[in-house]
Short mmCIF file of C-alpha atoms in Angstrom, two decimals:
data_model
loop_
_atom_site.label_atom_id
_atom_site.label_comp_id
_atom_site.label_asym_id
_atom_site.label_seq_id
_atom_site.Cartn_x
_atom_site.Cartn_y
_atom_site.Cartn_z
CA MET A 1 -13.37 14.01 -42.44
CA THR A 2 -15.07 12.95 -45.69
CA ARG A 3 -16.21 9.35 -45.66
CA PRO A 4 -14.32 6.97 -47.97
CA ILE A 5 -15.69 6.29 -51.43
CA VAL A 6 -16.90 2.68 -51.38
CA PHE A 7 -17.06 1.04 -54.80
CA GLY A 8 -17.44 -2.44 -56.19
CA LEU A 9 -15.55 -3.82 -59.15
CA VAL A 10 -16.41 -6.33 -61.86
CA GLY A 11 -13.36 -7.84 -63.52
CA GLY A 12 -10.04 -8.45 -61.88
CA ALA A 13 -7.40 -8.42 -64.63
CA TRP A 14 -4.41 -6.08 -65.12
CA ARG A 15 -6.44 -2.85 -65.38
CA ALA A 16 -8.50 -3.63 -62.28
CA GLU A 17 -5.30 -3.65 -60.23
CA PHE A 18 -5.03 0.14 -60.68
CA TYR A 19 -8.18 0.48 -58.57
CA PHE A 20 -6.89 -1.98 -55.99
CA ARG A 21 -3.61 -0.05 -55.65
CA ILE A 22 -5.43 3.26 -55.23
CA ALA A 23 -7.57 1.88 -52.41
CA GLN A 24 -4.53 0.29 -50.80
CA ALA A 25 -2.52 3.55 -50.94
CA LEU A 26 -5.39 5.79 -49.75
CA PRO A 27 -7.58 3.74 -47.36
CA GLY A 28 -9.05 6.91 -45.87
CA ARG A 29 -10.29 8.02 -49.29
CA PHE A 30 -11.27 4.80 -51.08
CA ARG A 31 -12.47 1.32 -50.20
CA VAL A 32 -13.20 -1.65 -52.47
CA ALA A 33 -16.45 -3.21 -51.24
CA GLY A 34 -15.68 -6.34 -53.22
CA CYS A 35 -14.85 -7.76 -56.62
CA PHE A 36 -16.98 -10.02 -58.81
CA ALA A 37 -14.87 -12.21 -61.12
CA ARG A 38 -16.18 -15.20 -63.07
CA SER A 39 -12.88 -17.10 -63.03
CA GLU A 40 -12.17 -19.13 -59.90
CA ALA A 41 -8.42 -18.74 -60.50
CA ARG A 42 -8.79 -14.97 -60.78
CA ARG A 43 -10.81 -14.79 -57.57
CA ALA A 44 -8.11 -16.77 -55.77
CA VAL A 45 -5.38 -14.38 -56.96
CA ILE A 46 -7.36 -11.27 -55.96
CA GLY A 47 -8.21 -12.64 -52.54
CA ALA A 48 -4.62 -13.67 -51.85
CA ASN A 49 -2.84 -10.58 -53.22
CA TRP A 50 -5.20 -7.76 -52.31
CA ASN A 51 -7.19 -8.89 -49.28
CA ILE A 52 -10.42 -7.86 -51.01
CA PRO A 53 -13.76 -9.69 -50.68
CA VAL A 54 -14.37 -11.69 -53.87
CA PHE A 55 -17.67 -12.98 -55.22
CA ASP A 56 -18.73 -15.47 -57.85
CA THR A 57 -22.07 -13.74 -58.47
CA MET A 58 -23.18 -10.18 -59.15
CA ALA A 59 -25.74 -10.50 -56.37
CA GLY A 60 -22.96 -11.17 -53.89
CA LEU A 61 -21.13 -8.00 -54.88
CA LEU A 62 -24.25 -5.82 -54.86
CA GLY A 63 -25.12 -7.21 -51.44
CA GLU A 64 -22.15 -5.19 -50.11
CA GLN A 65 -24.06 -2.03 -51.12
CA PRO A 66 -21.32 -0.12 -52.96
CA GLU A 67 -21.98 3.49 -53.98
CA PHE A 68 -21.26 2.47 -57.56
CA VAL A 69 -19.65 -0.33 -59.53
CA VAL A 70 -16.56 -0.09 -61.72
CA THR A 71 -16.73 -2.39 -64.75
CA SER A 72 -13.31 -3.50 -65.98
CA VAL A 73 -14.15 -6.19 -68.53
CA PRO A 74 -13.48 -6.99 -72.21
CA TRP A 75 -15.13 -4.75 -74.80
CA SER A 76 -17.67 -7.39 -75.82
CA ALA A 77 -18.88 -7.82 -72.23
CA SER A 78 -19.15 -4.13 -71.36
CA GLY A 79 -22.48 -3.24 -72.97
CA PRO A 80 -24.52 -6.16 -71.57
CA LEU A 81 -22.98 -5.55 -68.14
CA LEU A 82 -23.99 -1.88 -68.19
CA GLU A 83 -27.53 -2.92 -69.06
CA GLU A 84 -27.61 -5.48 -66.22
CA LEU A 85 -26.42 -3.00 -63.61
CA ALA A 86 -28.68 -0.20 -64.88
CA SER A 87 -31.67 -2.54 -64.59
CA GLN A 88 -30.86 -2.82 -60.87
CA ASN A 89 -30.49 0.97 -60.52
CA MET A 90 -26.77 0.62 -59.74
CA PRO A 91 -24.58 3.54 -60.89
CA VAL A 92 -21.67 2.49 -63.08
CA LEU A 93 -18.19 3.82 -63.75
CA ALA A 94 -17.25 1.92 -66.90
CA GLU A 95 -13.74 1.34 -68.15
CA THR A 96 -13.20 2.38 -71.79
CA PRO A 97 -14.73 1.73 -74.23
CA PRO A 98 -18.38 1.19 -73.21
CA ALA A 99 -19.13 -1.23 -76.08
CA GLU A 100 -17.27 -3.18 -78.76
CA ASP A 101 -18.21 -1.49 -82.05
CA LEU A 102 -20.63 1.05 -83.55
CA GLN A 103 -23.51 -1.43 -83.74
CA ALA A 104 -22.98 -2.39 -80.08
CA LEU A 105 -22.84 1.28 -79.07
CA ILE A 106 -26.16 1.96 -80.83
CA ARG A 107 -27.76 -1.13 -79.24
CA LEU A 108 -26.55 0.02 -75.82
CA TRP A 109 -28.06 3.47 -76.27
CA ARG A 110 -31.39 2.01 -77.38
CA SER A 111 -31.57 -0.44 -74.48
CA LEU A 112 -30.34 1.64 -71.52
CA PRO A 113 -33.13 3.25 -69.45
CA GLY A 114 -33.22 7.02 -69.49
CA ASN A 115 -32.40 7.22 -65.78
CA ALA A 116 -29.25 5.06 -66.03
CA ARG A 117 -26.40 6.67 -64.11
CA VAL A 118 -23.27 5.94 -66.12
CA GLN A 119 -19.93 7.68 -66.42
CA VAL A 120 -16.78 6.40 -68.12
CA ALA A 121 -13.28 6.27 -66.63
CA GLU A 122 -11.43 8.08 -69.41
CA GLN A 123 -8.48 9.17 -67.31
CA TYR A 124 -6.00 10.79 -69.69
CA ALA A 125 -7.20 14.37 -69.30
CA PHE A 126 -6.76 13.94 -65.54
CA GLN A 127 -3.13 12.84 -65.66
CA PRO A 128 -1.13 15.63 -63.96
CA LEU A 129 0.79 16.98 -66.96
CA HIS A 130 -2.21 16.91 -69.30
CA ALA A 131 -4.37 18.50 -66.60
CA ALA A 132 -1.80 21.29 -66.17
CA ARG A 133 -1.59 21.95 -69.90
CA LEU A 134 -5.37 21.91 -70.25
CA ALA A 135 -5.67 24.43 -67.40
CA PHE A 136 -3.13 26.66 -69.15
CA VAL A 137 -5.06 26.45 -72.42
CA ARG A 138 -8.42 27.11 -70.73
CA ALA A 139 -6.96 30.19 -69.03
CA GLY A 140 -6.76 31.69 -72.53
CA LYS A 141 -2.99 32.06 -72.63
CA LEU A 142 -2.79 30.64 -76.17
CA GLY A 143 -5.82 32.49 -77.52
CA GLU A 144 -8.12 30.64 -79.93
CA ILE A 145 -6.91 27.06 -80.34
CA SER A 146 -6.78 25.86 -83.95
CA GLN A 147 -4.47 22.85 -83.91
CA VAL A 148 -3.34 19.98 -81.70
CA GLN A 149 -0.87 17.19 -82.43
CA VAL A 150 -1.21 14.25 -80.04
CA SER A 151 1.27 11.40 -79.75
CA VAL A 152 0.27 10.16 -76.31
CA ALA A 153 -2.20 7.28 -76.37
CA HIS A 154 -4.02 4.92 -78.70
CA GLY A 155 -7.48 5.15 -80.22
CA TYR A 156 -10.25 6.60 -78.06
CA HIS A 157 -7.76 7.84 -75.43
CA GLY A 158 -5.95 9.95 -78.03
CA ILE A 159 -9.25 11.14 -79.50
CA SER A 160 -10.46 12.23 -76.05
CA LEU A 161 -7.39 14.43 -75.61
CA ILE A 162 -7.82 15.86 -79.10
CA ARG A 163 -11.40 16.89 -78.35
CA ARG A 164 -10.45 18.39 -74.98
CA PHE A 165 -7.57 20.49 -76.25
CA LEU A 166 -9.55 21.69 -79.30
CA ASP A 167 -12.69 22.21 -77.17
CA ILE A 168 -14.68 20.02 -79.57
CA GLY A 169 -18.01 18.51 -78.62
CA PHE A 170 -19.85 16.28 -81.09
CA GLU A 171 -18.98 18.15 -84.28
CA ASN A 172 -18.41 15.97 -87.31
CA VAL A 173 -14.94 15.37 -88.68
CA VAL A 174 -13.19 14.44 -91.91
CA MET A 175 -10.18 12.18 -91.44
CA ARG A 176 -7.42 10.40 -93.31
CA ALA A 177 -5.04 7.86 -91.79
CA PHE A 178 -2.19 5.53 -92.66
CA ALA A 179 0.13 3.07 -90.93
CA PHE A 180 3.92 3.01 -91.00
CA LYS A 181 5.91 -0.06 -89.97
CA SER A 182 9.50 0.05 -88.76
CA PRO A 183 11.93 -2.14 -86.78
CA LEU A 184 12.35 -1.50 -83.06
CA VAL A 185 14.33 -3.12 -80.27
CA ALA A 186 11.67 -4.40 -77.86
CA GLY A 187 11.42 -2.77 -74.45
CA PRO A 188 9.47 -3.54 -71.28
CA GLY A 189 5.80 -4.53 -71.22
CA ARG A 190 3.09 -5.41 -68.73
CA SER A 191 5.13 -8.34 -67.49
CA GLY A 192 8.28 -6.27 -66.85
CA PRO A 193 11.65 -5.52 -68.49
CA PRO A 194 12.90 -7.56 -71.48
CA SER A 195 15.01 -10.65 -70.72
CA LYS A 196 17.03 -10.45 -73.93
CA GLU A 197 17.47 -8.26 -77.00
CA LYS A 198 14.73 -8.81 -79.54
CA GLU A 199 13.79 -6.83 -82.64
CA ILE A 200 10.08 -6.39 -83.30
CA GLU A 201 7.98 -4.63 -85.91
CA SER A 202 6.50 -1.39 -84.63
CA THR A 203 3.29 -0.09 -86.24
CA GLN A 204 2.75 3.66 -86.12
CA THR A 205 -0.71 5.10 -86.85
CA VAL A 206 -0.84 8.65 -88.23
CA ALA A 207 -4.12 10.42 -88.89
CA TYR A 208 -5.32 13.89 -89.85
CA LEU A 209 -8.66 14.99 -88.40
CA GLN A 210 -10.33 18.15 -89.70
CA PHE A 211 -13.05 19.58 -87.46
CA GLY A 212 -14.09 22.49 -89.69
CA PRO A 213 -11.44 25.20 -89.06
CA LYS A 214 -9.60 23.08 -86.47
CA LEU A 215 -6.96 20.45 -87.22
CA ALA A 216 -5.75 17.50 -85.19
CA VAL A 217 -2.86 15.17 -85.94
CA PHE A 218 -3.03 11.77 -84.24
CA ASP A 219 0.29 9.91 -84.13
CA PHE A 220 0.88 6.85 -82.00
CA THR A 221 2.51 3.46 -81.71
CA THR A 222 1.56 1.20 -78.81
CA ASP A 223 5.27 0.79 -77.99
CA GLN A 224 5.15 4.29 -76.48
CA TYR A 225 3.26 3.05 -73.42
CA PHE A 226 6.28 1.20 -72.02
CA SER A 227 9.26 1.84 -74.30
CA TRP A 228 12.40 3.51 -72.96
CA ILE A 229 13.20 4.89 -76.44
CA ARG A 230 9.79 6.01 -77.76
CA SER A 231 8.53 9.11 -75.96
CA GLN A 232 5.22 10.96 -75.90
CA ARG A 233 4.74 14.27 -77.71
CA LEU A 234 2.08 16.98 -77.65
CA LEU A 235 1.72 20.27 -79.51
CA VAL A 236 -1.12 22.77 -79.00
CA ARG A 237 -1.33 25.91 -81.14
CA GLY A 238 -3.47 29.02 -80.78
CA ASP A 239 -3.35 32.45 -82.37
CA ARG A 240 -1.47 33.90 -79.38
CA GLY A 241 0.88 31.06 -78.46
CA GLU A 242 1.65 27.36 -78.30
CA ILE A 243 2.61 24.50 -76.00
CA ASN A 244 5.27 22.16 -77.32
CA ASN A 245 5.69 19.27 -74.86
CA LEU A 246 6.95 21.00 -71.69
CA GLU A 247 7.70 24.36 -73.30
CA GLY A 248 5.16 27.14 -73.73
CA SER A 249 5.27 30.52 -75.41
CA TYR A 250 2.59 33.19 -75.69
CA LEU A 251 2.15 36.93 -76.32
CA GLU A 252 1.58 39.20 -73.33
CA ASP A 253 0.86 41.85 -75.96
CA PHE A 254 1.64 41.94 -79.69
CA ARG A 255 5.33 42.70 -79.11
CA THR A 256 6.01 40.98 -75.76
CA PRO A 257 6.60 37.23 -75.99
CA VAL A 258 6.66 35.18 -72.79
CA ARG A 259 8.32 31.77 -72.52
CA ILE A 260 7.52 29.26 -69.79
CA ARG A 261 8.28 25.66 -68.94
CA PHE A 262 6.05 23.18 -67.11
CA GLU A 263 8.07 22.01 -64.13
CA ARG A 264 7.20 18.89 -62.18
CA ASN A 265 7.20 19.18 -58.39
CA ASP A 266 7.77 15.91 -56.49
CA ALA A 267 8.50 15.52 -52.79
CA GLY A 268 11.23 13.22 -51.55
CA GLN A 269 14.04 14.22 -53.88
CA GLU A 270 17.55 15.56 -53.19
CA GLY A 271 17.36 14.94 -49.47
CA ASN A 272 13.79 16.14 -48.97
CA LEU A 273 12.18 14.16 -46.12
CA GLU A 274 8.46 14.72 -46.82
CA GLY A 275 8.14 11.26 -48.38
CA TYR A 276 7.99 10.38 -52.07
CA TYR A 277 4.87 11.64 -53.86
CA HIS A 278 3.78 13.96 -56.64
CA LYS A 279 2.83 17.53 -55.69
CA GLY A 280 1.92 19.15 -59.00
CA TYR A 281 3.06 21.21 -62.00
CA TYR A 282 3.90 24.88 -62.16
CA ALA A 283 4.92 27.23 -64.97
CA GLY A 284 5.52 30.94 -65.24
CA GLY A 285 5.33 31.40 -61.47
CA MET A 286 1.88 29.79 -61.18
CA ASP A 287 0.58 26.39 -60.13
CA TRP A 288 -1.36 24.80 -62.98
CA TYR A 289 -2.00 21.48 -61.28
CA GLN A 290 -2.00 20.43 -57.62
CA ASN A 291 -2.30 16.75 -56.76
CA PRO A 292 -5.47 16.30 -54.67
CA PHE A 293 -4.25 12.90 -53.42
CA ALA A 294 -0.93 13.97 -51.93
CA PRO A 295 0.82 12.49 -50.02
CA GLY A 296 -0.50 9.25 -51.52
CA ARG A 297 2.21 7.39 -53.38
CA LEU A 298 0.50 7.00 -56.76
CA ALA A 299 1.75 6.94 -60.34
CA ASP A 300 0.36 9.62 -62.65
CA ASP A 301 -2.17 7.26 -64.26
CA GLU A 302 -3.32 6.12 -60.82
CA ILE A 303 -3.81 9.77 -59.81
CA ALA A 304 -5.96 10.17 -62.93
CA VAL A 305 -8.03 7.07 -62.16
CA ALA A 306 -8.47 8.23 -58.55
CA THR A 307 -9.76 11.52 -59.97
CA CYS A 308 -12.37 9.54 -61.94
CA LEU A 309 -13.44 7.74 -58.75
CA GLU A 310 -13.78 10.99 -56.83
CA SER A 311 -15.57 12.65 -59.74
CA MET A 312 -18.01 9.73 -59.83
CA ARG A 313 -19.15 10.46 -56.28
CA ASP A 314 -19.52 14.14 -57.20
CA TYR A 315 -21.61 13.11 -60.22
CA LEU A 316 -23.91 11.03 -58.04
CA GLU A 317 -24.32 13.86 -55.53
CA THR A 318 -24.67 16.78 -57.95
CA GLY A 319 -25.44 15.35 -61.38
CA LYS A 320 -22.34 17.04 -62.81
CA SER A 321 -20.91 14.83 -65.55
CA PHE A 322 -17.14 14.54 -65.94
CA TYR A 323 -16.97 12.13 -68.89
CA SER A 324 -20.35 10.98 -70.03
CA LEU A 325 -21.39 7.84 -71.85
CA ALA A 326 -22.14 10.10 -74.84
CA GLU A 327 -18.57 11.44 -74.88
CA ALA A 328 -17.13 7.95 -74.53
CA SER A 329 -19.34 6.70 -77.35
CA GLN A 330 -18.26 9.56 -79.60
CA ASP A 331 -14.57 9.02 -78.91
CA HIS A 332 -14.83 5.29 -79.56
CA TYR A 333 -16.87 5.92 -82.73
CA LEU A 334 -14.18 8.26 -84.07
CA SER A 335 -11.48 5.78 -83.04
CA LEU A 336 -13.24 3.00 -84.99
CA MET A 337 -13.50 5.32 -87.97
CA LEU A 338 -9.80 6.14 -87.71
CA ASP A 339 -8.98 2.42 -87.81
CA GLU A 340 -11.16 2.01 -90.89
CA ALA A 341 -9.48 4.97 -92.62
CA MET A 342 -6.08 3.45 -91.89
CA LYS A 343 -7.05 0.00 -93.21
CA THR A 344 -8.78 1.19 -96.38
CA GLY A 345 -6.87 4.35 -97.25
CA LYS A 346 -10.21 6.13 -97.72
CA THR A 347 -11.10 9.60 -96.50
CA MET A 348 -13.78 9.11 -93.85
CA GLU A 349 -16.44 11.55 -92.64
CA SER A 350 -18.39 11.11 -89.42
CA SER A 351 -22.13 11.59 -89.07
CA ASP A 352 -24.47 12.39 -86.19
CA GLN A 353 -25.17 9.42 -83.92
CA ILE A 354 -27.91 8.55 -81.47
CA TRP A 355 -25.93 9.88 -78.48
CA ARG A 356 -25.37 13.41 -79.84
CA PRO A 357 -27.10 15.86 -77.48
CA GLN A 358 -29.86 17.84 -79.16
CA THR A 359 -28.43 21.11 -77.81
CA ASP A 360 -24.85 20.50 -79.08
#
């Protein structure tokens, strides 16, 4: 049996708990070596709730000899922390984004040693439904992809999906953006369901991104993450077909259309006694995604984060990148530009940055 992936964690707030839950649900696959948190109150909560070794110094955490360290800290702290860990030759899986703004990204790239082993935990492409749709697209069913409309996640997360579905690397982009405000009855949040009816102002960001002959539409309001009445949407179009949310259509030949639907397969429903867990997605008589962590009882985003953890070990063993610091920097750069386009109303155009590979 494969040995568990042993990782350390710096942080300890809401996002860090995803990693704790994964290790708790799959102890044969993952183990948290320890957590370094600066706040005494935070360390007390982690120790009491998760039965994880906690440390008040980085040296204490690194003394546990983790395979790599996950950094789950505020944007402003991320860059200096990456530099500190790289100086000690410790591989890092960084939560998004890797630095606060464009200047901080450039400083990070200039200061990191060339042998720094860093990947970034951009999980959205690994969520089961997105992974299934990406597999379908990459199988060539839709032909040459020219357009994607993403209403799934904010900022750099949405940009990462746009680049994946359009198969875009570091090409430059022209973008326009605007914000639309509307009333909305508040729904649940990180702290749970609402306790009373309350109307809030919802801000929707809409942007058009032109990558040469390819178009992306970014459309998101942060309410979509938890709201019961604001759903996600995704459209992918190629010259031979399209995916519209769960529905797909493509041409078998020029006069034979095929229609499919992505169906979710979960155990434990309608009297099934296998236990409750996600199995995968299938469409058109084929499996397009199979959950590698079944029968672990994980939410879709936890499955995606677990995929990042497993991919990090593969990266350390083989050198195969799954979401590089360069990709994360590019997605955050474009996200910052999108925000600027929205605030100013100007048409923005990206330029080559220090992290663009010379061979791209």
